[in-house]
């Protein structure tokens, strides 16, 4: 398909905002704090930082190399680079993971709209923790409310994607991402004024290594994949829309830095509040939804802080959902030869079903379970800890071992213009360090390696 038909980003800034928009999402603001809370805070943070460097950065670069080398999407890139082989199945894994993630992600995005509404209407003011919890459960138990909201959110995502790469995806990211950064800054500064500031900070920054076990390591690895949108072909697709030459290492380094800083800043915005109001940090997925409204309700100026916070989550969720939706739309256009309009409509229909199932599985007493988990938790875990890590592992192996060395060098260095000296190190990391790290963690988890 010609580049004019498939679409392209128009500027470096637009590309950067789109990539950051994909990376920064519920993963940073909802998933990172709750995982860190459950896994001992600082110890988890440290592991996460190591894995970001060892696996995250090399892998985001690998995906960018595959997309730039081919100007094709998740499945097409493999078809072009390794014809007559089964490598393209890795691309399909990404598309499947996309279904799983959008299924539960849209439900949480729907919750955030609900909380935003509550915050604006000043609805939860003066409620105790128990009342808030009961309210949240009652909301989920209605079934139809979360379903309606998540399907609505998917509709919004579909609208942005429908407008195309430049006028939809790029344009909205350029507007929303700077707004998000501004809001986060305000929240972070506000956190400094809370009495639980020191306790929250030491929870986040003073590691307790006794908390680290193989599950912690796998959770940290899964989080690295999740937060940088890796292993799904989203980055392959986005990079295939980049037509201007760029210093890839620098621009992806900046993305990783921004994404990581936002996760940490979210921690700084959240944990002091959690400790100030003596709430347990180990709640799990409900952490920000149960603790924060409670905190806002008791804080001076909490009304406005609450509105900002839920606006922040809503924006972050939208730009990430757009990236997954775009990856899948691109697949249907390129490989199934559909028009953008048809692809978007099909996806909207099928994804609405998956997301309704997820929301329904959270109703108390629901029998929508898979392998002992409700559908929602199952899809979260399946996609981040397994699908994304396995296909991510295959993507680095492909880049390090299957792609010709000449091509790898040419694309990484933009035809010899940038980073020639660092290239051998990059190649070594992609060939050996990253795949070995992922493989060890994975094998230990499934019990094939005993520590
Ligand atoms: N990176 C996004 C986040 O942190 C989630 C995401 C995963 C987006 C996979 C695209 C692909 O919320």
Coordinates of C-alpha atoms and ligand atoms in Angstrom, one line a residue:
X1 CA 0.0 0.0 0.0
X2 CA 1.4 3.5 -0.9
X3 CA 2.4 5.7 2.0
X4 CA -0.2 8.4 0.9
X5 CA -2.9 5.8 1.4
X6 CA -1.7 4.4 4.6
X7 CA -1.0 7.8 6.2
X8 CA 2.1 9.4 7.8
X9 CA 3.0 11.7 10.7
X10 CA 3.7 15.2 9.6
X11 CA 6.3 16.3 12.1
X12 CA 8.9 15.2 14.7
X13 CA 6.8 16.8 17.5
X14 CA 3.7 15.0 16.3
X15 CA 5.5 11.7 16.2
X16 CA 6.9 12.2 19.6
X17 CA 3.5 13.1 21.1
X18 CA 1.8 10.1 19.4
X19 CA 4.5 7.7 20.8
X20 CA 4.4 9.2 24.2
X21 CA 0.6 9.2 24.0
X22 CA 0.6 5.5 23.5
X23 CA 3.2 4.8 26.2
X24 CA 1.8 7.0 28.9
X25 CA -1.6 5.6 29.9
X26 CA -3.4 3.7 32.6
X27 CA -0.2 1.7 32.8
X28 CA 1.6 4.6 34.5
X29 CA -1.2 6.1 36.5
X30 CA -3.2 3.1 37.6
X31 CA -1.2 -0.1 37.0
X32 CA 2.3 1.1 38.2
X33 CA 1.2 2.4 41.5
X34 CA -1.0 -0.6 42.3
X35 CA 1.7 -3.1 41.4
X36 CA 4.4 -1.1 43.3
X37 CA 2.0 -1.0 46.3
X38 CA 1.5 -4.8 46.2
X39 CA 5.1 -5.6 45.6
X40 CA 6.8 -3.6 48.3
X41 CA 7.2 -0.1 46.7
X42 CA 10.8 0.8 46.2
X43 CA 12.1 -2.8 45.6
X44 CA 9.6 -3.0 42.7
X45 CA 10.6 0.4 41.4
X46 CA 14.3 -0.6 41.3
X47 CA 13.6 -3.8 39.4
X48 CA 11.4 -2.0 37.0
X49 CA 14.1 0.6 36.3
X50 CA 16.7 -2.1 35.6
X51 CA 14.4 -4.0 33.2
X52 CA 13.4 -0.7 31.4
X53 CA 17.1 -0.3 30.4
X54 CA 17.8 -3.9 29.8
X55 CA 14.7 -4.8 27.9
X56 CA 12.4 -1.8 27.4
X57 CA 14.7 0.5 25.5
X58 CA 16.2 -2.2 23.3
X59 CA 12.8 -3.5 22.4
X60 CA 11.2 -0.2 21.6
X61 CA 14.1 0.5 19.3
X62 CA 13.7 -3.0 17.7
X63 CA 10.1 -2.3 17.0
X64 CA 10.9 1.0 15.5
X65 CA 13.6 -0.5 13.3
X66 CA 11.1 -3.1 11.9
X67 CA 8.5 -0.4 11.1
X68 CA 11.0 2.0 9.6
X69 CA 12.6 -0.7 7.5
X70 CA 9.4 -1.8 5.9
X71 CA 6.7 0.9 6.3
X72 CA 4.3 -1.8 7.0
X73 CA 2.3 -2.7 10.1
X74 CA 2.5 -5.4 12.8
X75 CA 1.8 -8.4 10.5
X76 CA 3.1 -6.9 7.2
X77 CA 6.5 -6.0 8.5
X78 CA 7.3 -9.6 9.2
X79 CA 5.8 -10.8 5.9
X80 CA 8.1 -8.4 4.1
X81 CA 11.3 -9.1 6.0
X82 CA 10.9 -12.8 6.3
X83 CA 8.8 -14.0 3.4
X84 CA 7.8 -17.7 3.3
X85 CA 8.3 -18.1 7.0
X86 CA 6.0 -18.2 10.0
X87 CA 7.4 -15.1 11.6
X88 CA 4.3 -13.1 10.7
X89 CA 2.4 -15.0 13.4
X90 CA 4.2 -12.8 15.9
X91 CA 2.3 -9.9 14.4
X92 CA -0.9 -11.8 14.8
X93 CA -0.1 -12.4 18.5
X94 CA 0.0 -8.6 18.7
X95 CA -3.4 -8.3 17.2
X96 CA -4.9 -10.8 19.6
X97 CA -3.2 -9.1 22.5
X98 CA -4.9 -5.9 21.3
X99 CA -8.3 -7.4 21.7
X100 CA -7.5 -8.6 25.2
X101 CA -6.0 -5.2 26.3
X102 CA -8.7 -3.1 24.8
X103 CA -11.3 -5.3 26.4
X104 CA -10.3 -4.5 30.0
X105 CA -8.7 -1.2 29.3
X106 CA -11.9 0.3 28.0
X107 CA -13.7 -0.8 31.2
X108 CA -11.2 1.1 33.4
X109 CA -11.4 4.1 31.0
X110 CA -15.1 4.0 31.5
X111 CA -14.7 4.0 35.3
X112 CA -12.5 7.1 35.1
X113 CA -15.3 8.9 33.2
X114 CA -17.7 8.0 35.9
X115 CA -15.3 9.3 38.6
X116 CA -14.7 12.4 36.6
X117 CA -18.4 13.0 36.6
X118 CA -18.6 12.4 40.3
X119 CA -15.8 14.8 40.9
X120 CA -17.3 17.5 38.8
X121 CA -20.7 17.1 40.5
X122 CA -19.1 17.0 43.9
X123 CA -20.9 13.8 44.5
X124 CA -18.6 12.0 46.9
X125 CA -17.9 14.8 49.3
X126 CA -18.0 13.8 52.9
X127 CA -18.3 10.1 52.3
X128 CA -16.3 7.7 54.4
X129 CA -14.1 5.0 52.9
X130 CA -16.7 2.3 53.5
X131 CA -19.3 4.4 51.8
X132 CA -17.1 5.0 48.8
X133 CA -16.3 1.4 48.5
X134 CA -20.0 0.5 48.7
X135 CA -20.7 3.1 46.0
X136 CA -18.0 1.7 43.7
X137 CA -19.3 -1.9 44.1
X138 CA -22.9 -0.8 43.5
X139 CA -21.8 1.0 40.4
X140 CA -20.0 -2.1 39.1
X141 CA -23.0 -4.3 40.0
X142 CA -25.4 -2.4 37.9
X143 CA -23.7 -4.0 34.9
X144 CA -25.2 -1.7 32.4
X145 CA -23.5 1.5 33.7
X146 CA -19.8 0.3 33.2
X147 CA -20.8 -1.4 30.0
X148 CA -22.3 1.8 28.6
X149 CA -19.4 3.9 29.6
X150 CA -16.7 1.5 28.2
X151 CA -18.5 1.1 24.9
X152 CA -18.9 4.9 24.8
X153 CA -15.2 5.3 25.3
X154 CA -14.5 2.8 22.6
X155 CA -16.7 4.9 20.3
X156 CA -14.6 8.0 21.1
X157 CA -11.5 6.1 20.3
X158 CA -13.0 4.9 17.1
X159 CA -13.9 8.4 16.1
X160 CA -10.3 9.6 16.5
X161 CA -8.9 6.7 14.6
X162 CA -11.5 7.1 11.9
X163 CA -10.1 10.6 11.1
X164 CA -6.8 9.0 10.1
X165 CA -3.2 9.1 11.0
X166 CA -2.4 12.8 10.7
X167 CA -5.8 14.4 11.3
X168 CA -6.9 12.0 14.0
X169 CA -4.1 10.2 15.8
X170 CA -1.4 12.9 15.5
X171 CA -3.6 15.9 16.0
X172 CA -5.3 14.7 19.2
X173 CA -2.1 13.5 20.7
X174 CA -0.5 16.9 20.1
X175 CA -3.4 18.6 21.9
X176 CA -3.9 16.1 24.8
X177 CA -0.4 15.1 25.8
X178 CA 0.9 18.6 26.8
X179 CA -2.3 19.0 28.8
X180 CA -1.7 15.8 30.6
X181 CA 1.9 16.8 31.5
X182 CA 0.6 20.1 32.9
X183 CA -2.0 18.4 35.1
X184 CA 0.4 15.9 36.4
X185 CA 2.8 18.6 37.5
X186 CA 0.1 20.4 39.5
X187 CA -0.8 17.1 41.2
X188 CA 2.8 16.4 42.1
X189 CA 3.4 19.8 43.6
X190 CA 0.3 19.5 45.6
X191 CA 1.6 16.2 47.0
X192 CA 4.5 18.0 48.6
X193 CA 2.0 19.8 50.9
X194 CA 0.6 16.6 52.4
X195 CA 1.6 15.3 55.9
X196 CA 2.1 11.8 54.7
X197 CA 4.7 13.1 52.2
X198 CA 7.8 11.6 53.9
X199 CA 6.2 8.2 54.6
X200 CA 4.9 8.0 51.0
X201 CA 8.3 8.9 49.6
X202 CA 10.2 6.4 51.7
X203 CA 7.7 3.7 50.7
X204 CA 8.4 4.5 47.1
X205 CA 12.2 5.0 47.3
X206 CA 13.6 3.0 50.2
X207 CA 13.8 -0.6 49.0
X208 CA 12.9 -3.7 51.1
X209 CA 14.6 -6.6 49.2
X210 CA 12.9 -9.3 51.2
X211 CA 9.8 -8.5 49.1
X212 CA 11.3 -9.6 45.8
X213 CA 10.4 -13.0 44.5
X214 CA 10.0 -14.4 41.0
X215 CA 6.4 -13.1 40.9
X216 CA 7.7 -9.6 41.6
X217 CA 10.2 -9.9 38.8
X218 CA 7.6 -11.2 36.3
X219 CA 5.2 -8.4 37.4
X220 CA 8.0 -5.8 36.8
X221 CA 8.8 -7.3 33.4
X222 CA 5.2 -7.4 32.4
X223 CA 4.8 -3.8 33.5
X224 CA 7.8 -2.7 31.4
X225 CA 6.1 -4.2 28.3
X226 CA 2.8 -2.8 29.2
X227 CA 3.9 0.7 30.0
X228 CA 6.0 1.1 26.8
X229 CA 3.3 -0.5 24.6
X230 CA 5.7 -3.3 23.6
X231 CA 5.3 -6.7 22.0
X232 CA 2.1 -5.8 20.2
X233 CA 3.2 -4.2 17.0
X234 CA 1.9 -0.8 18.1
X235 CA 5.3 0.7 17.9
X236 CA 6.0 -1.1 14.6
X237 CA 2.8 0.5 13.3
X238 CA 3.6 4.0 14.6
X239 CA 7.1 3.9 13.3
X240 CA 5.9 2.9 9.9
X241 CA 4.2 6.3 9.7
X242 CA 7.5 8.1 10.3
X243 CA 8.8 9.3 7.0
X244 CA 11.4 11.9 8.0
X245 CA 14.9 10.9 9.0
X246 CA 15.5 11.1 12.8
X247 CA 18.0 10.1 15.5
X248 CA 16.2 7.1 16.6
X249 CA 18.2 6.4 19.8
X250 CA 17.7 9.9 21.0
X251 CA 14.0 10.2 20.3
X252 CA 13.2 6.8 21.8
X253 CA 15.4 7.5 24.7
X254 CA 13.4 10.6 25.4
X255 CA 10.1 8.6 25.2
X256 CA 11.4 6.0 27.7
X257 CA 12.6 8.8 30.0
X258 CA 9.2 10.6 29.8
X259 CA 7.3 7.4 30.4
X260 CA 9.3 6.3 33.3
X261 CA 9.3 9.8 34.9
X262 CA 5.5 9.9 34.6
X263 CA 5.2 6.6 36.4
X264 CA 7.4 7.8 39.2
X265 CA 5.6 11.2 39.4
X266 CA 2.3 9.3 39.6
X267 CA 3.8 7.4 42.5
X268 CA 4.8 10.7 44.1
X269 CA 1.3 12.1 43.5
X270 CA -0.4 9.0 45.0
X271 CA 1.5 7.4 47.8
X272 CA 1.9 10.5 50.1
X273 CA -1.9 10.8 49.8
X274 CA -2.4 7.2 50.6
X275 CA -0.3 7.5 53.8
X276 CA -1.7 10.8 54.8
X277 CA -5.1 9.3 55.1
X278 CA -3.9 5.9 56.4
X279 CA -5.1 3.7 53.6
X280 CA -3.3 0.5 52.8
X281 CA -1.1 0.7 49.7
X282 CA -1.6 -3.0 48.9
X283 CA -5.2 -2.8 47.6
X284 CA -4.5 -4.0 44.1
X285 CA -6.4 -2.7 41.0
X286 CA -8.8 -0.7 43.0
X287 CA -6.0 1.4 44.6
X288 CA -6.5 4.7 42.8
X289 CA -10.3 4.4 42.5
X290 CA -10.9 3.7 46.1
X291 CA -8.2 5.7 47.8
X292 CA -8.0 8.8 45.8
X293 CA -11.7 9.9 45.8
X294 CA -11.5 9.5 49.6
X295 CA -8.4 11.5 49.8
X296 CA -9.7 14.2 47.6
X297 CA -12.9 14.4 49.6
X298 CA -10.9 15.2 52.8
X299 CA -8.3 17.5 51.3
X300 CA -8.5 21.3 51.0
X301 CA -9.1 22.2 47.4
X302 CA -9.8 18.5 46.8
X303 CA -12.7 19.2 44.6
X304 CA -10.4 20.7 41.9
X305 CA -7.6 18.2 42.5
X306 CA -10.1 15.4 42.0
X307 CA -11.4 16.8 38.7
X308 CA -7.8 17.3 37.4
X309 CA -6.8 13.8 38.4
X310 CA -9.7 12.0 36.7
X311 CA -9.3 14.2 33.7
X312 CA -5.7 13.1 33.6
X313 CA -6.6 9.4 33.6
X314 CA -9.2 9.8 31.0
X315 CA -6.9 11.6 28.6
X316 CA -4.1 9.1 29.3
X317 CA -6.4 6.2 28.6
X318 CA -7.8 7.7 25.4
X319 CA -4.4 8.3 23.7
X320 CA -3.2 4.7 24.5
X321 CA -6.4 3.2 23.3
X322 CA -6.1 5.1 20.1
X323 CA -2.7 3.5 19.5
X324 CA -3.9 0.0 19.9
X325 CA -7.0 0.7 17.8
X326 CA -4.9 2.2 15.1
X327 CA -2.5 -0.8 15.1
X328 CA -5.5 -3.1 14.5
X329 CA -7.1 -0.8 12.0
X330 CA -3.9 -0.7 10.0
X331 CA -3.7 -4.5 10.1
X332 CA -7.2 -4.8 8.6
X333 CA -6.5 -2.2 6.0
X334 CA -3.2 -3.5 4.9
X335 CA -3.7 -7.3 5.2
X336 CA -7.4 -7.7 4.7
X337 CA -7.7 -4.8 2.2
X338 CA -10.6 -3.0 4.0
X339 CA -11.2 0.7 3.9
X340 CA -10.5 2.6 7.1
X341 CA -14.1 3.1 7.6
X342 CA -15.0 -0.5 7.5
X343 CA -12.1 -1.6 9.6
X344 CA -13.0 0.9 12.3
X345 CA -16.6 -0.2 12.3
X346 CA -15.8 -3.9 12.6
X347 CA -13.4 -3.3 15.3
X348 CA -15.8 -1.1 17.3
X349 CA -18.4 -3.8 17.1
X350 CA -16.3 -6.7 18.1
X351 CA -14.4 -4.8 20.8
X352 CA -17.6 -3.6 22.3
X353 CA -18.6 -7.2 22.9
X354 CA -15.3 -8.1 24.6
X355 CA -15.4 -5.1 26.8
X356 CA -19.0 -5.7 27.8
X357 CA -18.0 -9.3 28.8
X358 CA -15.2 -7.8 30.9
X359 CA -17.4 -5.3 32.7
X360 CA -20.1 -7.9 33.3
X361 CA -17.6 -10.3 34.8
X362 CA -17.0 -7.8 37.6
X363 CA -20.6 -8.0 38.8
X364 CA -20.6 -9.8 42.1
X365 CA -21.5 -13.4 41.8
X366 CA -20.8 -13.4 38.0
X367 CA -20.0 -16.7 36.6
X368 CA -17.9 -15.3 33.7
X369 CA -14.6 -16.9 34.9
X370 CA -11.6 -18.3 33.1
X371 CA -9.1 -20.4 34.9
X372 CA -10.2 -19.2 38.2
X373 CA -10.0 -15.5 37.3
X374 CA -12.8 -13.2 36.3
X375 CA -12.5 -12.4 32.6
X376 CA -11.2 -8.9 33.4
X377 CA -8.3 -10.0 35.6
X378 CA -7.6 -12.9 33.2
X379 CA -7.2 -10.7 30.2
X380 CA -5.0 -8.2 32.1
X381 CA -2.7 -10.9 33.2
X382 CA -2.7 -13.0 30.0
X383 CA -1.9 -10.0 27.8
X384 CA 0.8 -8.2 30.0
X385 CA 2.5 -11.2 31.6
X386 CA 2.3 -13.6 28.7
X387 CA 1.2 -12.5 25.2
X388 CA 3.2 -9.3 25.2
X389 CA 6.3 -10.8 26.8
X390 CA 6.4 -13.8 24.5
X391 CA 5.9 -11.8 21.3
X392 CA 8.3 -9.2 22.6
X393 CA 10.9 -11.9 23.1
X394 CA 10.3 -13.1 19.6
X395 CA 10.6 -9.5 18.2
X396 CA 14.1 -8.9 19.8
X397 CA 15.2 -12.3 18.6
X398 CA 14.0 -11.5 15.1
X399 CA 15.8 -8.1 15.1
X400 CA 19.0 -9.5 16.5
X401 CA 19.3 -12.7 14.6
X402 CA 17.1 -12.8 11.6
X403 CA 17.3 -9.2 10.2
X404 CA 20.4 -8.8 8.1
X405 CA 23.2 -7.1 10.0
X406 CA 23.6 -4.5 7.1
X407 CA 20.0 -3.5 7.4
X408 CA 20.0 -3.4 11.1
X409 CA 23.0 -1.1 11.1
X410 CA 21.5 1.1 8.3
X411 CA 18.2 1.6 10.0
X412 CA 19.6 2.1 13.5
X413 CA 22.1 4.6 12.4
X414 CA 19.8 6.3 9.8
X415 CA 22.2 5.4 7.0
X416 CA 25.3 6.1 9.0
X417 CA 24.3 9.6 10.2
X418 CA 23.8 9.0 14.0
X419 CA 25.1 6.7 16.8
X420 CA 27.6 4.7 14.7
X421 CA 29.8 4.2 17.8
X422 CA 27.0 2.9 20.0
X423 CA 25.7 0.5 17.4
X424 CA 27.8 -2.5 18.3
X425 CA 26.6 -2.2 21.9
X426 CA 23.0 -2.0 20.8
X427 CA 23.5 -5.1 18.6
X428 CA 25.0 -7.0 21.5
X429 CA 22.2 -6.1 23.8
X430 CA 19.5 -7.1 21.3
X431 CA 21.2 -10.3 20.4
X432 CA 22.1 -11.5 23.9
X433 CA 21.2 -9.5 26.9
X434 CA 17.5 -8.7 26.3
X435 CA 16.4 -12.1 25.1
X436 CA 18.3 -13.9 27.8
X437 CA 16.9 -11.7 30.5
X438 CA 13.3 -12.2 29.3
X439 CA 13.8 -15.9 28.8
X440 CA 15.3 -16.5 32.3
X441 CA 12.4 -14.6 34.0
X442 CA 9.9 -16.5 31.9
X443 CA 11.4 -20.0 32.5
X444 CA 11.7 -19.3 36.2
X445 CA 8.1 -18.3 36.4
X446 CA 6.8 -21.4 34.7
X447 CA 9.0 -23.5 37.0
X448 CA 11.5 -24.7 34.4
X449 CA 14.4 -23.0 36.1
X450 CA 14.8 -23.1 39.9
X451 CA 16.6 -20.4 41.7
Ligands
LIG1 N1 1.3 1.8 27.3 C1 0.0 1.9 27.7 C2 -0.1 2.3 29.2 O1 0.9 2.4 29.9 C3 -0.8 0.7 27.5 C4 -0.7 0.1 26.1 C5 -0.3 -1.2 26.0 C6 -0.9 0.8 25.0 C7 0.0 -1.8 24.8 C8 -0.6 0.2 23.7 C9 -0.2 -1.1 23.7 O2 -1.2 2.5 29.7

